[in-house]
Coordinates of C-alpha atoms in Angstrom, one line a residue:
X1 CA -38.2 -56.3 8.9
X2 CA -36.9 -59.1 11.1
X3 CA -39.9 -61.2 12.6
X4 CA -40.6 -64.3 14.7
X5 CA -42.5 -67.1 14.2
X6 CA -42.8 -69.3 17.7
X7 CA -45.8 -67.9 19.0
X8 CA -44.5 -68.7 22.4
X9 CA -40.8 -67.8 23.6
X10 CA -40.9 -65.8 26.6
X11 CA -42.6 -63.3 28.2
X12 CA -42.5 -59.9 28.5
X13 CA -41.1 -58.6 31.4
X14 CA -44.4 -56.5 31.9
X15 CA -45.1 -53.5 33.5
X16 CA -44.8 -53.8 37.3
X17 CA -46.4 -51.9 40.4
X18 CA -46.7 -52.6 43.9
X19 CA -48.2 -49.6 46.7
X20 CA -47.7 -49.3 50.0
X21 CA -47.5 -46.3 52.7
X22 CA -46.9 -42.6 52.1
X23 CA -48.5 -41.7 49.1
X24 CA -45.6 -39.5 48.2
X25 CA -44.6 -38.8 44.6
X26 CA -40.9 -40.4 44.0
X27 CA -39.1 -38.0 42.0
X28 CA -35.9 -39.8 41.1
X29 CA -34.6 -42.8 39.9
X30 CA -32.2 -42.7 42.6
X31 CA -35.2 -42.9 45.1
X32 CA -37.3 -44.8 43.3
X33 CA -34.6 -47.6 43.3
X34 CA -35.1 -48.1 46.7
X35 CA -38.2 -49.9 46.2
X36 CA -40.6 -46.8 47.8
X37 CA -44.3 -48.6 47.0
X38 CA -47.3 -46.3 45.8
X39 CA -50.6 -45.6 47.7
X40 CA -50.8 -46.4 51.2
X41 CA -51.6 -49.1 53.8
X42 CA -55.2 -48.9 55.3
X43 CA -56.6 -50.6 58.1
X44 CA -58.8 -53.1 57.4
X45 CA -62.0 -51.2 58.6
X46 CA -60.9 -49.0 56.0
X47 CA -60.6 -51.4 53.0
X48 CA -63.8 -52.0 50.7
X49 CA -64.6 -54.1 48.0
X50 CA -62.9 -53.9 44.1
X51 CA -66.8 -53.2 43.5
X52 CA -66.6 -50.0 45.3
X53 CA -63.7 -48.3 44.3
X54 CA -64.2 -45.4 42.2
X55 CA -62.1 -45.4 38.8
X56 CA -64.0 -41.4 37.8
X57 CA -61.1 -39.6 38.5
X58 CA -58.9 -41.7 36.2
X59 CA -61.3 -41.5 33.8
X60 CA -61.0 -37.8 34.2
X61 CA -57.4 -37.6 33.4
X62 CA -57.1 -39.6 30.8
X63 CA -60.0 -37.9 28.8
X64 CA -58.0 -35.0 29.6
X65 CA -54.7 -35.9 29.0
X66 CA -55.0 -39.2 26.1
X67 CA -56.0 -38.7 22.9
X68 CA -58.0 -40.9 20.4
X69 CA -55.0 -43.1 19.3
X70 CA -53.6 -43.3 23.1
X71 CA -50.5 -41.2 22.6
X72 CA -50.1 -39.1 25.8
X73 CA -49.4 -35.2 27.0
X74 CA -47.1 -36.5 29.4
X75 CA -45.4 -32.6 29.1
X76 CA -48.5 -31.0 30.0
X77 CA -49.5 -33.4 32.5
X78 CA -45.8 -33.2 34.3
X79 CA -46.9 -29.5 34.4
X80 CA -49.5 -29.8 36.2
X81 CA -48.9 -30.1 40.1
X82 CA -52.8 -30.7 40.8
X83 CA -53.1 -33.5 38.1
X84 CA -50.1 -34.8 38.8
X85 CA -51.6 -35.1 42.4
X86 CA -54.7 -36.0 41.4
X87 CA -52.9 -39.5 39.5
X88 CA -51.7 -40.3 43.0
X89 CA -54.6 -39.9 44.7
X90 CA -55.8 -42.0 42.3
X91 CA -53.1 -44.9 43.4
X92 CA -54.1 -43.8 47.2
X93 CA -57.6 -44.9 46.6
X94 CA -56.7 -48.0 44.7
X95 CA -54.8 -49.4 47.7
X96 CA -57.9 -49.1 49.8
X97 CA -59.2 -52.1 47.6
X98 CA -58.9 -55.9 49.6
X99 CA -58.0 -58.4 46.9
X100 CA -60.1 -60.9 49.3
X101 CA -63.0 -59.5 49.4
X102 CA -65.7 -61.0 47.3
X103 CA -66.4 -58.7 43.9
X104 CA -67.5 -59.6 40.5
X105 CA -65.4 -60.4 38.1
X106 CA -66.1 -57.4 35.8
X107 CA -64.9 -55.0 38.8
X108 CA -61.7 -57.2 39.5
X109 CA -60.6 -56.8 35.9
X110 CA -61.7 -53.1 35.6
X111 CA -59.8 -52.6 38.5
X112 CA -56.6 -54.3 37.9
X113 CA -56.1 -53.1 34.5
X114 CA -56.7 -49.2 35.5
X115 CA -54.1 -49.8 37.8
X116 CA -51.4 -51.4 35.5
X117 CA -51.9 -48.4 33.5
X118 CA -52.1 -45.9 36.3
X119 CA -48.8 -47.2 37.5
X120 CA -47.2 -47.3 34.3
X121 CA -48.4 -43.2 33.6
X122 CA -47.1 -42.6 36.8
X123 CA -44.1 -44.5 36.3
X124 CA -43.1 -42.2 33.0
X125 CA -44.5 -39.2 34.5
X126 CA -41.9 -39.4 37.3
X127 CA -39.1 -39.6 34.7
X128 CA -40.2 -37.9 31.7
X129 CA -38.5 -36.3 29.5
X130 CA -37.6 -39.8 28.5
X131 CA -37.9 -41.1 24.6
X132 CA -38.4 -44.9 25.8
X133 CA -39.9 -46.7 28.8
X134 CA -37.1 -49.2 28.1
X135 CA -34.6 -46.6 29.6
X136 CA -35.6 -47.4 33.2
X137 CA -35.5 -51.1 32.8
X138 CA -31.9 -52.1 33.9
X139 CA -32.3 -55.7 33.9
X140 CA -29.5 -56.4 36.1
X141 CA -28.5 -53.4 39.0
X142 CA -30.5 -49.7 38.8
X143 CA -34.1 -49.2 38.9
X144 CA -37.0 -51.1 36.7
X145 CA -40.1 -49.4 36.4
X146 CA -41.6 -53.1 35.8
X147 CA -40.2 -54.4 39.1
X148 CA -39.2 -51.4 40.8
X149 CA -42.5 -49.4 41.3
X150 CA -45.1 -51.4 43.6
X151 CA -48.7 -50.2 43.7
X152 CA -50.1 -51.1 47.5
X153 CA -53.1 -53.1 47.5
X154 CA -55.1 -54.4 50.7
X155 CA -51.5 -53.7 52.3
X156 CA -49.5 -55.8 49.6
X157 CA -47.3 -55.1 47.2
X158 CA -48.1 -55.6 43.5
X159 CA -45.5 -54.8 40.8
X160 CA -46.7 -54.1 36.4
X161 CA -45.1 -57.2 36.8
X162 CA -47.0 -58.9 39.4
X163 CA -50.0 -57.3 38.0
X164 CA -49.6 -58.6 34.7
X165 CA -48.5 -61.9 35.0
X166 CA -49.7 -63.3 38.6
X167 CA -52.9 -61.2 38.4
X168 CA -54.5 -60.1 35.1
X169 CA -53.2 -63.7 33.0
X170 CA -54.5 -65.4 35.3
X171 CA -58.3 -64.5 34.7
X172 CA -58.5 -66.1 31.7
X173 CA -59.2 -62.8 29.8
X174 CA -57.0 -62.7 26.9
X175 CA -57.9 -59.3 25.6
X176 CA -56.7 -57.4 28.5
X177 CA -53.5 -57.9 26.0
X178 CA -54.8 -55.3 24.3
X179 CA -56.0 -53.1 27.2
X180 CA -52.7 -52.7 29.1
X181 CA -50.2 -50.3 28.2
X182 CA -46.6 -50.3 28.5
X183 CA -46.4 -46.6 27.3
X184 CA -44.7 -47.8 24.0
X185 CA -46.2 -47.2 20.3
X186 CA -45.7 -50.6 20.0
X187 CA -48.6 -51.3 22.7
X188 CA -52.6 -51.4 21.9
X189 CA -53.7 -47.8 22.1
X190 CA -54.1 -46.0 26.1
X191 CA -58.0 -45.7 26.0
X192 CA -58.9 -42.5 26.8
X193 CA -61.5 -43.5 29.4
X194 CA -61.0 -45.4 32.2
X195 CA -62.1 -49.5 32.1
X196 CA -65.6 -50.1 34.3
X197 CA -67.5 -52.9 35.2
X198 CA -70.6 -52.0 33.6
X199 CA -69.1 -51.4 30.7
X200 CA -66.1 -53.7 30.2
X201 CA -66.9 -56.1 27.7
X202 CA -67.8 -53.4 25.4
X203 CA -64.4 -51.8 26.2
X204 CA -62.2 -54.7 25.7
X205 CA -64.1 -55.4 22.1
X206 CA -63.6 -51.9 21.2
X207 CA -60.0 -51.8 21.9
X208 CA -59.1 -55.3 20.1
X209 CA -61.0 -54.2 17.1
X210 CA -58.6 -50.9 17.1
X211 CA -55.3 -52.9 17.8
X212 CA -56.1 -55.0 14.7
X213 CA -57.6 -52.3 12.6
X214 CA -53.8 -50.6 12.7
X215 CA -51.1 -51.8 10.1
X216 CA -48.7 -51.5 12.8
X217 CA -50.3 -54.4 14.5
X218 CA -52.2 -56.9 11.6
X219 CA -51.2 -56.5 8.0
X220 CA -51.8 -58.9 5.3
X221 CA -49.3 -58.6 2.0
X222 CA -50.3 -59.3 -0.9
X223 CA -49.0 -62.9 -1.2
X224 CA -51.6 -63.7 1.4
X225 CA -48.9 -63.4 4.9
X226 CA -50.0 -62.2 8.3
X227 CA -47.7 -59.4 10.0
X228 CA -49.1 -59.1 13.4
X229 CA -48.0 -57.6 16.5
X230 CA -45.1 -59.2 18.5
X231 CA -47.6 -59.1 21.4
X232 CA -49.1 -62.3 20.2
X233 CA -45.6 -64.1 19.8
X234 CA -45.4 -63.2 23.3
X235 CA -48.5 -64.4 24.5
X236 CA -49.9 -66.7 22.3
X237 CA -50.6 -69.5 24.3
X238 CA -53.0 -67.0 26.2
X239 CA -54.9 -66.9 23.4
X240 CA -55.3 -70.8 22.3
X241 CA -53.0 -73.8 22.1
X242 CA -51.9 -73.5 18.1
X243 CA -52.0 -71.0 15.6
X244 CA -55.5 -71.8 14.5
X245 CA -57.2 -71.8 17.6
X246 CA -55.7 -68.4 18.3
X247 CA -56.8 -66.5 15.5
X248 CA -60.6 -68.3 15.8
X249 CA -60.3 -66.6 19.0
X250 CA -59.3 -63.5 17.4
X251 CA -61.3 -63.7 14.5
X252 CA -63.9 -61.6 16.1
X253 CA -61.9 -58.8 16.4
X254 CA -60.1 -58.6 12.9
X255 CA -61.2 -56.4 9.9
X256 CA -63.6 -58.7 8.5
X257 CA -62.2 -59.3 5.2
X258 CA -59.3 -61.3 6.5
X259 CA -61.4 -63.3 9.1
X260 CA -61.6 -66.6 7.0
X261 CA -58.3 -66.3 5.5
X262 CA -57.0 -66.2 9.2
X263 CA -58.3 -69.0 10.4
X264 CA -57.3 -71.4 7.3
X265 CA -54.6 -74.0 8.3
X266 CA -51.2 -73.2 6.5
X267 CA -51.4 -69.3 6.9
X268 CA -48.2 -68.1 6.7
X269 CA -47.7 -65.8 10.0
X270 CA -44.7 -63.3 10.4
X271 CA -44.4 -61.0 13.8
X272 CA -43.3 -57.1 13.8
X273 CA -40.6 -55.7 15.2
X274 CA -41.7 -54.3 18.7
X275 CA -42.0 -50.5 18.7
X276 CA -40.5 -49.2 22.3
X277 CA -40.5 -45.3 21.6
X278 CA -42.6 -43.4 24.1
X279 CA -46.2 -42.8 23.4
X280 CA -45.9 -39.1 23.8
X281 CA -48.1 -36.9 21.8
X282 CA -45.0 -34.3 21.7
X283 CA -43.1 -37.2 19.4
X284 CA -46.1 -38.8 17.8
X285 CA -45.1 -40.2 14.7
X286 CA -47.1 -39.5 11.4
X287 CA -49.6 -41.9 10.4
X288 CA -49.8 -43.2 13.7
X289 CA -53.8 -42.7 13.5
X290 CA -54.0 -44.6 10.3
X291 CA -56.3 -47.6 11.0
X292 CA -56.4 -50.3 7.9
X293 CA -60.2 -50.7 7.3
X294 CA -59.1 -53.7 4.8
X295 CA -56.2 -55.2 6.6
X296 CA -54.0 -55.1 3.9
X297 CA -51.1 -53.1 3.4

């Protein structure tokens, strides 16, 4: 397996959504080149507060449409004209939120991370059948989902890149790392409920105790080396300034055997290939429900 071992190199070029007027679904690449945003512009009697927008319809569709381990029916959800309305209705409503309006920080993180990974199902959903977000990333001429797919909020546009890095980093919440999904199997699992205020700490714990619980993503070998996610060469420094601050961060969230052994100085730390296939439930690969109660492999 080829790894890394800078924690920090670059970033990942996210997954980016801006809305604007219309509402209408973009059904091509062609058409979605040309930059068409999602949601809609309100006026600003119409805008409210990230505390009063309404994520229960999300919710709704991704109990219905997510499974346990966060792989996807994209091909039942594509057949499905009222869900697949029902999603953009979705993106309609979160462009009635104003960023400048005063809400807790709770709803601002609920409601940025539902819509990264609103975007991003819409995103696929609008291509699919596709084996590989990556195949709608041109990184030079063509369309890029991450740049190319703008989610409207308070009548700006916000791309999965925007959202990601400009927004969501910015909070100083590391573990929406493992809340966001770029519709990979490399990514922390899609929780199959929607993020809420009331209710987010809990949710962000739960999820970074799966993404660690998963050999894919923290493995220790037998000679006592760490093989963790990519995702943390990526983003280390979100997490804490050298390798052991990062993982006392973490230690929280690790099976609790290794939790000491993490945090020791010298640990030997090695970072997985990145899995890009699409987290489609109609190409889920086996074992991909296997979490690691020990941490070793």
């Amino acid at each position: 397996m080829k790894t890394k071992r800078s924690w920090w190199r670059f970033s990942l070029a996210g997954c980016a959504l801006i809305a604007a007027a219309g509402g209408a679904l973009l059904v091509t690449e062609e058409e979605a080149s040309a930059k068409d945003p999602l949601g809609r512009s309100w006026p600003p009697e119409q805008m409210v507060s990230m505390d009063q927008i309404d994520h229960s319809a999300f919710d709704a569709l991704l109990k219905k449409y997510v499974d346990l381990d966060g792989f996807v029916n994209y091909q039942a959800w594509k057949a499905n004209p009222a869900d697949r309305q029902a999603l953009q209705q979705y993106l309609v409503n979160l462009s009635r939120a104003n960023p400048r309006a005063s809400a807790s920080r709770e709803a601002q993180l609920a409601f940025w991370i539902n819509a990264y990974n609103a975007v991003t199902l819409e995103g696929i959903l609008q291509v699919y059948p596709t084996d590989s977000i990556r195949n709608h990333t041109a990184r030079i001429a063509g369309y890029n989902i991450w740049k190319d797919l703008p989610l409207l909020v308070g009548g700006q546009p916000y791309s999965l890149d925007a959202i990601e890095h400009q927004v969501l980093r910015k909070m100083g919440e590391p573990r929406i790392h493992f809340a966001i999904v770029c519709a990979s199997v490399g990514c922390p699992r899609l929780l199959n409920e929607a993020y809420v205020p009331s209710r987010l700490n809990e949710q962000l714990t739960a999820n970074a105790q799966d993404f660690f619980s998963r050999p894919q993503n923290f493995a220790v070998d037998a000679q006592g080396t760490m093989h963790v996610s990519a995702i943390l060469d990526w983003f280390g420094a979100d997490f804490g300034a050298n390798q052991q601050e990062r993982f006392r961060y973490l230690a929280p969230y690790l099976p609790e055997n290794v939790r000491q052994h993490a945090v020791q100085p010298g640990t030997r730390v090695t970072f997985q290939d990145y899995n890009w296939s699409l987290n489609d439930q109609a190409r889920k690969p086996a074992g991909a429900g296997i979490r690691a109660a020990s941490g070793r492999r």
